[in-house]
CSV table of C-alpha atoms and ligand atoms in Angstrom, one decimal:
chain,number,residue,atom,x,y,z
A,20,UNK,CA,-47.7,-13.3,33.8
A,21,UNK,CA,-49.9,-16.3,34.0
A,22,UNK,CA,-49.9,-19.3,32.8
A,23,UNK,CA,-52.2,-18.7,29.9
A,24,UNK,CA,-50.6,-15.6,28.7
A,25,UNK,CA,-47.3,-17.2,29.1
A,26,UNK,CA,-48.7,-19.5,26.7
A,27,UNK,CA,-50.0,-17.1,24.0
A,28,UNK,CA,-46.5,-15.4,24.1
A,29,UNK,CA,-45.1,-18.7,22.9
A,30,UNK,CA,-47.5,-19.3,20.2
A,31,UNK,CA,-47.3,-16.0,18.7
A,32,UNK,CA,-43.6,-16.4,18.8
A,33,UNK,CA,-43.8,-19.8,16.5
A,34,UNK,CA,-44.5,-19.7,12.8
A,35,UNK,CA,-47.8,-21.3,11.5
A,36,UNK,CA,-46.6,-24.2,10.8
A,37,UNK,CA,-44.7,-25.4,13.7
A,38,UNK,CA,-46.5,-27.5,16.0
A,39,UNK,CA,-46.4,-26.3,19.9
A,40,UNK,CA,-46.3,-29.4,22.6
A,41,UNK,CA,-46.5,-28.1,25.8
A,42,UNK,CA,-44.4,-30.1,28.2
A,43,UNK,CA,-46.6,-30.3,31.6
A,44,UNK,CA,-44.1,-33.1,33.2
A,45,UNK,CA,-44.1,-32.7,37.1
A,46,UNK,CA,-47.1,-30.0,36.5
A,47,UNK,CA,-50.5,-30.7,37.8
A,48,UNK,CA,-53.4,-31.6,36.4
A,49,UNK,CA,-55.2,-28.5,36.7
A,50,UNK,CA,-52.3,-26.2,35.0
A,51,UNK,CA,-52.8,-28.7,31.9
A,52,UNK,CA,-56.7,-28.2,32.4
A,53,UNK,CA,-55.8,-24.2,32.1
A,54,UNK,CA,-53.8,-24.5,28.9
A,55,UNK,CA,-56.5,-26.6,27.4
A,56,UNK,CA,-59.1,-24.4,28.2
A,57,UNK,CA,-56.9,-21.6,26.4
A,58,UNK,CA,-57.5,-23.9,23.4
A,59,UNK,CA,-53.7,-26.1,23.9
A,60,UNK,CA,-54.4,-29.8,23.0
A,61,UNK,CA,-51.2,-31.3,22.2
A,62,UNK,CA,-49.2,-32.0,25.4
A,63,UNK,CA,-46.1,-33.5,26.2
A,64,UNK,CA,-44.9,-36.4,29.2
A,65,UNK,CA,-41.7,-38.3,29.4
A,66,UNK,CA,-42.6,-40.6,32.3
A,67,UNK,CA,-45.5,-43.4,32.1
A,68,UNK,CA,-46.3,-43.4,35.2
A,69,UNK,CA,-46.8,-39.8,35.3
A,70,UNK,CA,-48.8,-39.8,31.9
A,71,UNK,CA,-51.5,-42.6,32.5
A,72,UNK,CA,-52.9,-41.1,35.7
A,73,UNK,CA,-53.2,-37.7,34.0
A,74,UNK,CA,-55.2,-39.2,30.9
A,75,UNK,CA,-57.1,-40.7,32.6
A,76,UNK,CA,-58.8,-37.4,34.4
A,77,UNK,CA,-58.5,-35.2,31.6
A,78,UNK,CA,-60.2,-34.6,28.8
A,79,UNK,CA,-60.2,-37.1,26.1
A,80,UNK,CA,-59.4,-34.8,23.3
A,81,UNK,CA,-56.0,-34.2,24.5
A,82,UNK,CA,-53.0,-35.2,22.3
A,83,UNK,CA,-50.6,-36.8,24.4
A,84,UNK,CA,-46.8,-37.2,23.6
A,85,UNK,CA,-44.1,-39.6,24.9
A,86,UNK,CA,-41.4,-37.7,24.7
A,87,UNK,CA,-38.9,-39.2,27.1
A,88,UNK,CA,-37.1,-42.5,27.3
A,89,UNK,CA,-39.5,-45.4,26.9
A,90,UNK,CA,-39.0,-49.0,28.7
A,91,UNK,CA,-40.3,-52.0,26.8
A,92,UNK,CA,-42.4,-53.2,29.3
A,93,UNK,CA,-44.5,-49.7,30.1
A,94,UNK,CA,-45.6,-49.5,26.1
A,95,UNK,CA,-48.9,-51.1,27.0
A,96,UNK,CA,-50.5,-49.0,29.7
A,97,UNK,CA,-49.5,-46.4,27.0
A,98,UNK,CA,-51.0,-48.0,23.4
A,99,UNK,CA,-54.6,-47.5,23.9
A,100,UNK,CA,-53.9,-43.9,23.6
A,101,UNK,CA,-50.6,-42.0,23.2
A,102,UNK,CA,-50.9,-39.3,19.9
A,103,UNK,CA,-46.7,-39.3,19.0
A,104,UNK,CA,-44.6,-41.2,20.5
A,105,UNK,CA,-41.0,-39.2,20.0
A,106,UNK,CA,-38.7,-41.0,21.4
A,107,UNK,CA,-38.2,-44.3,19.8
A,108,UNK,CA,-34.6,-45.2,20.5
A,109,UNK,CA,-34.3,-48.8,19.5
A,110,UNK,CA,-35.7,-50.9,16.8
A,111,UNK,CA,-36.6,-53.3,19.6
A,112,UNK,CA,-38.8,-50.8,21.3
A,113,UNK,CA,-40.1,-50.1,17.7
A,114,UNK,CA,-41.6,-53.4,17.7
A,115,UNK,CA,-42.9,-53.7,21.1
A,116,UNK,CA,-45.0,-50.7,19.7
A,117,UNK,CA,-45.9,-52.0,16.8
A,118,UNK,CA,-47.2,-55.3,18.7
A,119,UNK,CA,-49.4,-53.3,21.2
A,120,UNK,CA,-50.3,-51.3,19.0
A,121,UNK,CA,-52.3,-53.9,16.7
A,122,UNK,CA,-53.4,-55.1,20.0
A,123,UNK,CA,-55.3,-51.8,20.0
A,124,UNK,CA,-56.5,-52.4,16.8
A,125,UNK,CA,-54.7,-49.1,16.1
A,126,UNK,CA,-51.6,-47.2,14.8
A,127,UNK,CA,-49.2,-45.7,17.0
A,128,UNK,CA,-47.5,-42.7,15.5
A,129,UNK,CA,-44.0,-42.6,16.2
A,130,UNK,CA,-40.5,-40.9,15.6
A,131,UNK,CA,-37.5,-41.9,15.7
A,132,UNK,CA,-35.0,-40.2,18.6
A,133,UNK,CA,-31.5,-39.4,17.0
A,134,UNK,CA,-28.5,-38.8,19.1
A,135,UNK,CA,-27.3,-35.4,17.8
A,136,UNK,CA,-26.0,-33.9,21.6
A,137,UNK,CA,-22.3,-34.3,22.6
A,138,UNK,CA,-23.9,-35.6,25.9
A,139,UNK,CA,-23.6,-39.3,26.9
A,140,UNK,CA,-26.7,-40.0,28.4
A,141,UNK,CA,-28.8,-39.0,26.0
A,142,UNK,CA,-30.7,-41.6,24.5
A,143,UNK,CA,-31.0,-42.3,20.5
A,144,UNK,CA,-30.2,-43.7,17.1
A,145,UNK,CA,-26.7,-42.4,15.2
A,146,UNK,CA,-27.9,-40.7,12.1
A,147,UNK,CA,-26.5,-43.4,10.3
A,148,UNK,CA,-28.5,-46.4,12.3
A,149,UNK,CA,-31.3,-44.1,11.5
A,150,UNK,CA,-31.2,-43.6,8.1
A,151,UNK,CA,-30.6,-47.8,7.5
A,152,UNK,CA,-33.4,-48.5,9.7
A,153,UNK,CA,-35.6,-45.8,8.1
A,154,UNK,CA,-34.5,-47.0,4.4
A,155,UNK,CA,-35.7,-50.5,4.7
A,156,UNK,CA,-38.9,-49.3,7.0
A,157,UNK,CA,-41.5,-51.5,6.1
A,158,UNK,CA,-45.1,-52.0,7.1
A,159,UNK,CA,-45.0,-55.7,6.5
A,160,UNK,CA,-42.4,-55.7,9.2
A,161,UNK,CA,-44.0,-52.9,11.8
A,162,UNK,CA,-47.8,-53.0,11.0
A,163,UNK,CA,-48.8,-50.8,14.4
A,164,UNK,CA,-46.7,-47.8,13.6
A,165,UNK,CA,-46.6,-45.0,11.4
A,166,UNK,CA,-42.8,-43.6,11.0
A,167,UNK,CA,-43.9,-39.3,11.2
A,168,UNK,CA,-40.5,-38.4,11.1
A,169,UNK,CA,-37.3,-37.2,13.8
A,170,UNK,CA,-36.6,-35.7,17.2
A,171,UNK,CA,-33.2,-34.8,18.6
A,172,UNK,CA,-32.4,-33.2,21.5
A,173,UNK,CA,-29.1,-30.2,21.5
A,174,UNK,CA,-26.5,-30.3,23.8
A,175,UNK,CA,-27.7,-28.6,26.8
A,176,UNK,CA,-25.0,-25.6,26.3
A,177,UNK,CA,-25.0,-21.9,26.2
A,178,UNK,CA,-22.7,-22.2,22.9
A,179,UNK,CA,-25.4,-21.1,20.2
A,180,UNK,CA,-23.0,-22.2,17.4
A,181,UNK,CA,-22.8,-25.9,18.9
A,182,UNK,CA,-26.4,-26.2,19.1
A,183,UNK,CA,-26.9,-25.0,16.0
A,184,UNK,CA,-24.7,-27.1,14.3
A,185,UNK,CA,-26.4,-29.9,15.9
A,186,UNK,CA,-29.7,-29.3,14.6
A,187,UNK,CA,-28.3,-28.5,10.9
A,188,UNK,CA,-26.7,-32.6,11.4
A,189,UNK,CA,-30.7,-33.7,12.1
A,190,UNK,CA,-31.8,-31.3,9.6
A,191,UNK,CA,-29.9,-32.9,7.0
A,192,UNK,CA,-30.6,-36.4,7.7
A,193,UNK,CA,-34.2,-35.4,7.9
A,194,UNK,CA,-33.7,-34.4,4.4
A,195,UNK,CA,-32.0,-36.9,3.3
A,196,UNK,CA,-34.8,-38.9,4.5
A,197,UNK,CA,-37.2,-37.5,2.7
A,198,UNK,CA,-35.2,-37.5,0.0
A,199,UNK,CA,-35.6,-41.3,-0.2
A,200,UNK,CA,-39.1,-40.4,-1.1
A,201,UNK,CA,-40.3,-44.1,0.1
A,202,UNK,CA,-43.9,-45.1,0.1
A,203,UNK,CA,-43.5,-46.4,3.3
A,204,UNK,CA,-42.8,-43.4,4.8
A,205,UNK,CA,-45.1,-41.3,2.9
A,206,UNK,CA,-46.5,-39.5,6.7
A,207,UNK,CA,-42.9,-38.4,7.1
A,208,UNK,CA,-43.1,-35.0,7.9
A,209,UNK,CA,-42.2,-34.1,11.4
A,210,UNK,CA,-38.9,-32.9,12.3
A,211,UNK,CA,-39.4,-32.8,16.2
A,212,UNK,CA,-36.3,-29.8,17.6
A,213,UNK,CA,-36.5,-27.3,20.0
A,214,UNK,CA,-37.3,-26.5,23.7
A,215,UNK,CA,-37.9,-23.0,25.5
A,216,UNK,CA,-33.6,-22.1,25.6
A,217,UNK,CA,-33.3,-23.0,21.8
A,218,UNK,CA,-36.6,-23.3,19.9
A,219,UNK,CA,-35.7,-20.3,17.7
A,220,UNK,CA,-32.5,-21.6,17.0
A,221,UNK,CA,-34.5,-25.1,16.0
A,222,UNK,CA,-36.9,-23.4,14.0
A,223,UNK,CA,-34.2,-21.5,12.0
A,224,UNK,CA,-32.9,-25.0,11.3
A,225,UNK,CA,-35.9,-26.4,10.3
A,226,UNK,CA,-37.8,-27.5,13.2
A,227,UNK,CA,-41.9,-28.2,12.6
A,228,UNK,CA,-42.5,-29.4,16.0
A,229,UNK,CA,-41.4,-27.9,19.0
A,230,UNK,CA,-41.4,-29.3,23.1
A,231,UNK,CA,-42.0,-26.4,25.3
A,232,UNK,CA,-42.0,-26.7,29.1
A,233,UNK,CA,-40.9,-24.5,31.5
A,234,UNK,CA,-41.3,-21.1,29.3
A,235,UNK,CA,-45.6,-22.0,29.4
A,236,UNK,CA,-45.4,-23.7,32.8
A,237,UNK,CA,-43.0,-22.3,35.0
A,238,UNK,CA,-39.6,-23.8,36.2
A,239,UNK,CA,-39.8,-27.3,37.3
B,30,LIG,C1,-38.5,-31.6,29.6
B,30,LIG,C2,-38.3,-31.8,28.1
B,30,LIG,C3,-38.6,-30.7,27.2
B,30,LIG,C4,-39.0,-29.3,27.6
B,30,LIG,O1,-38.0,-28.7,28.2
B,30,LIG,P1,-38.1,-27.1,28.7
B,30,LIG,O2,-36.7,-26.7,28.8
B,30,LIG,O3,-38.8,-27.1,29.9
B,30,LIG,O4,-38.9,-26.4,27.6
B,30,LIG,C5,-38.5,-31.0,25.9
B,30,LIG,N1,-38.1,-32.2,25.4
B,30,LIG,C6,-37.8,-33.2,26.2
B,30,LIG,C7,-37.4,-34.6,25.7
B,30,LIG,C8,-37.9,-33.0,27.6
B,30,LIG,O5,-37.6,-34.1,28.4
């Protein structure tokens, strides 16, 4: 199959209104240049230094998502530009966002990354740090960024039943969140779960946004 057909067999596989981003880390320029020609615009980097060489040669309409660990001191070369940032992990990083963002003179969408995985390394907030960071969100205190909701990454596993379970636990809190019904997080709408091995599974779960790499691209 190629890469544009792999492409249209993952969108006709997502409901309507789930949002495809098409993970091109470690993929070339040109296969991004192929997908957006087959009419993909939201895509999806989780290194900086991979991401600002690859804006800067293709086309400007692109949507480009952070969607790996984020250092401090790299949020600049990425503010003039980056669509969603997904993985906001701290509330430090939060406002080093929020700072270059209004250097900008623009807002950075962002979500905030919740540890649901049994995994160590993975980086995020416990539900619970969430939810009290989320609850008292202000934009007094983080003018640059608008809070559009949650991602979590599963364990990486072959259990179904674990991975499930761990998407129901961000499911919830994403409710929950909601639930709050604050006016501060009135763009709070993106529940961010799901890569090629468990994207049905996160879409079952309530998933509206999902990261797809190697099932459009190829193995990395
Ligand atoms: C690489 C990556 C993906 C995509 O993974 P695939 O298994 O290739 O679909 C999704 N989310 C994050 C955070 C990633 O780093």
């Amino acid at each position: 199959m190629t890469l544009e057909e792999r492409l249209q067999q993952v969108k006709s596989s997502l409901p309507d209104y789930v949002t495809l981003v098409a993970v091109s880390k470690t993929h070339p320029a040109e296969a991004i240049l192929s997908a957006y020609r087959a009419g993909q615009l939201d895509f999806g980097e989780n290194r900086v230094q991979e991401l600002v060489p690859k804006q800067d040669e293709l086309p400007k309409d692109i949507r480009w998502h952070l969607i790996g660990h984020l250092q401090q001191n790299k949020v600049k070369q990425i503010a003039p530009f980056v669509y969603l940032i997904h993985s906001v992990d701290s509330e430090d990083l939060l406002k080093v966002i929020s700072k270059e963002a209004l250097k900008n003179n623009r807002k950075i969408n962002c979500l905030i990354q919740v540890h649901i995985a049994q995994e160590e390394h993975k980086f995020g907030f416990t539900s619970e740090a969430a939810f009290e960071l989320l609850s008292r969100f202000s934009e007094d205190l983080y003018p640059g960024v608008i809070i559009q909701g949650l991602m979590g990454m599963a364990t990486f596993s072959d259990d179904q039943s674990l991975i499930q379970s761990e998407f129901k636990i961000l499911k919830s809190l994403f409710d929950r969140i909601q639930g709050l019904n604050l006016p501060e997080l009135i763009d709070f709408k993106v529940l961010s779960m799901g890569m090629s091995g468990d994207a049905q599974l996160a879409i079952a779960q309530g998933s509206t946004m999902v990261r797809i790499g190697s099932a459009i691209f190829g193995s990395r």
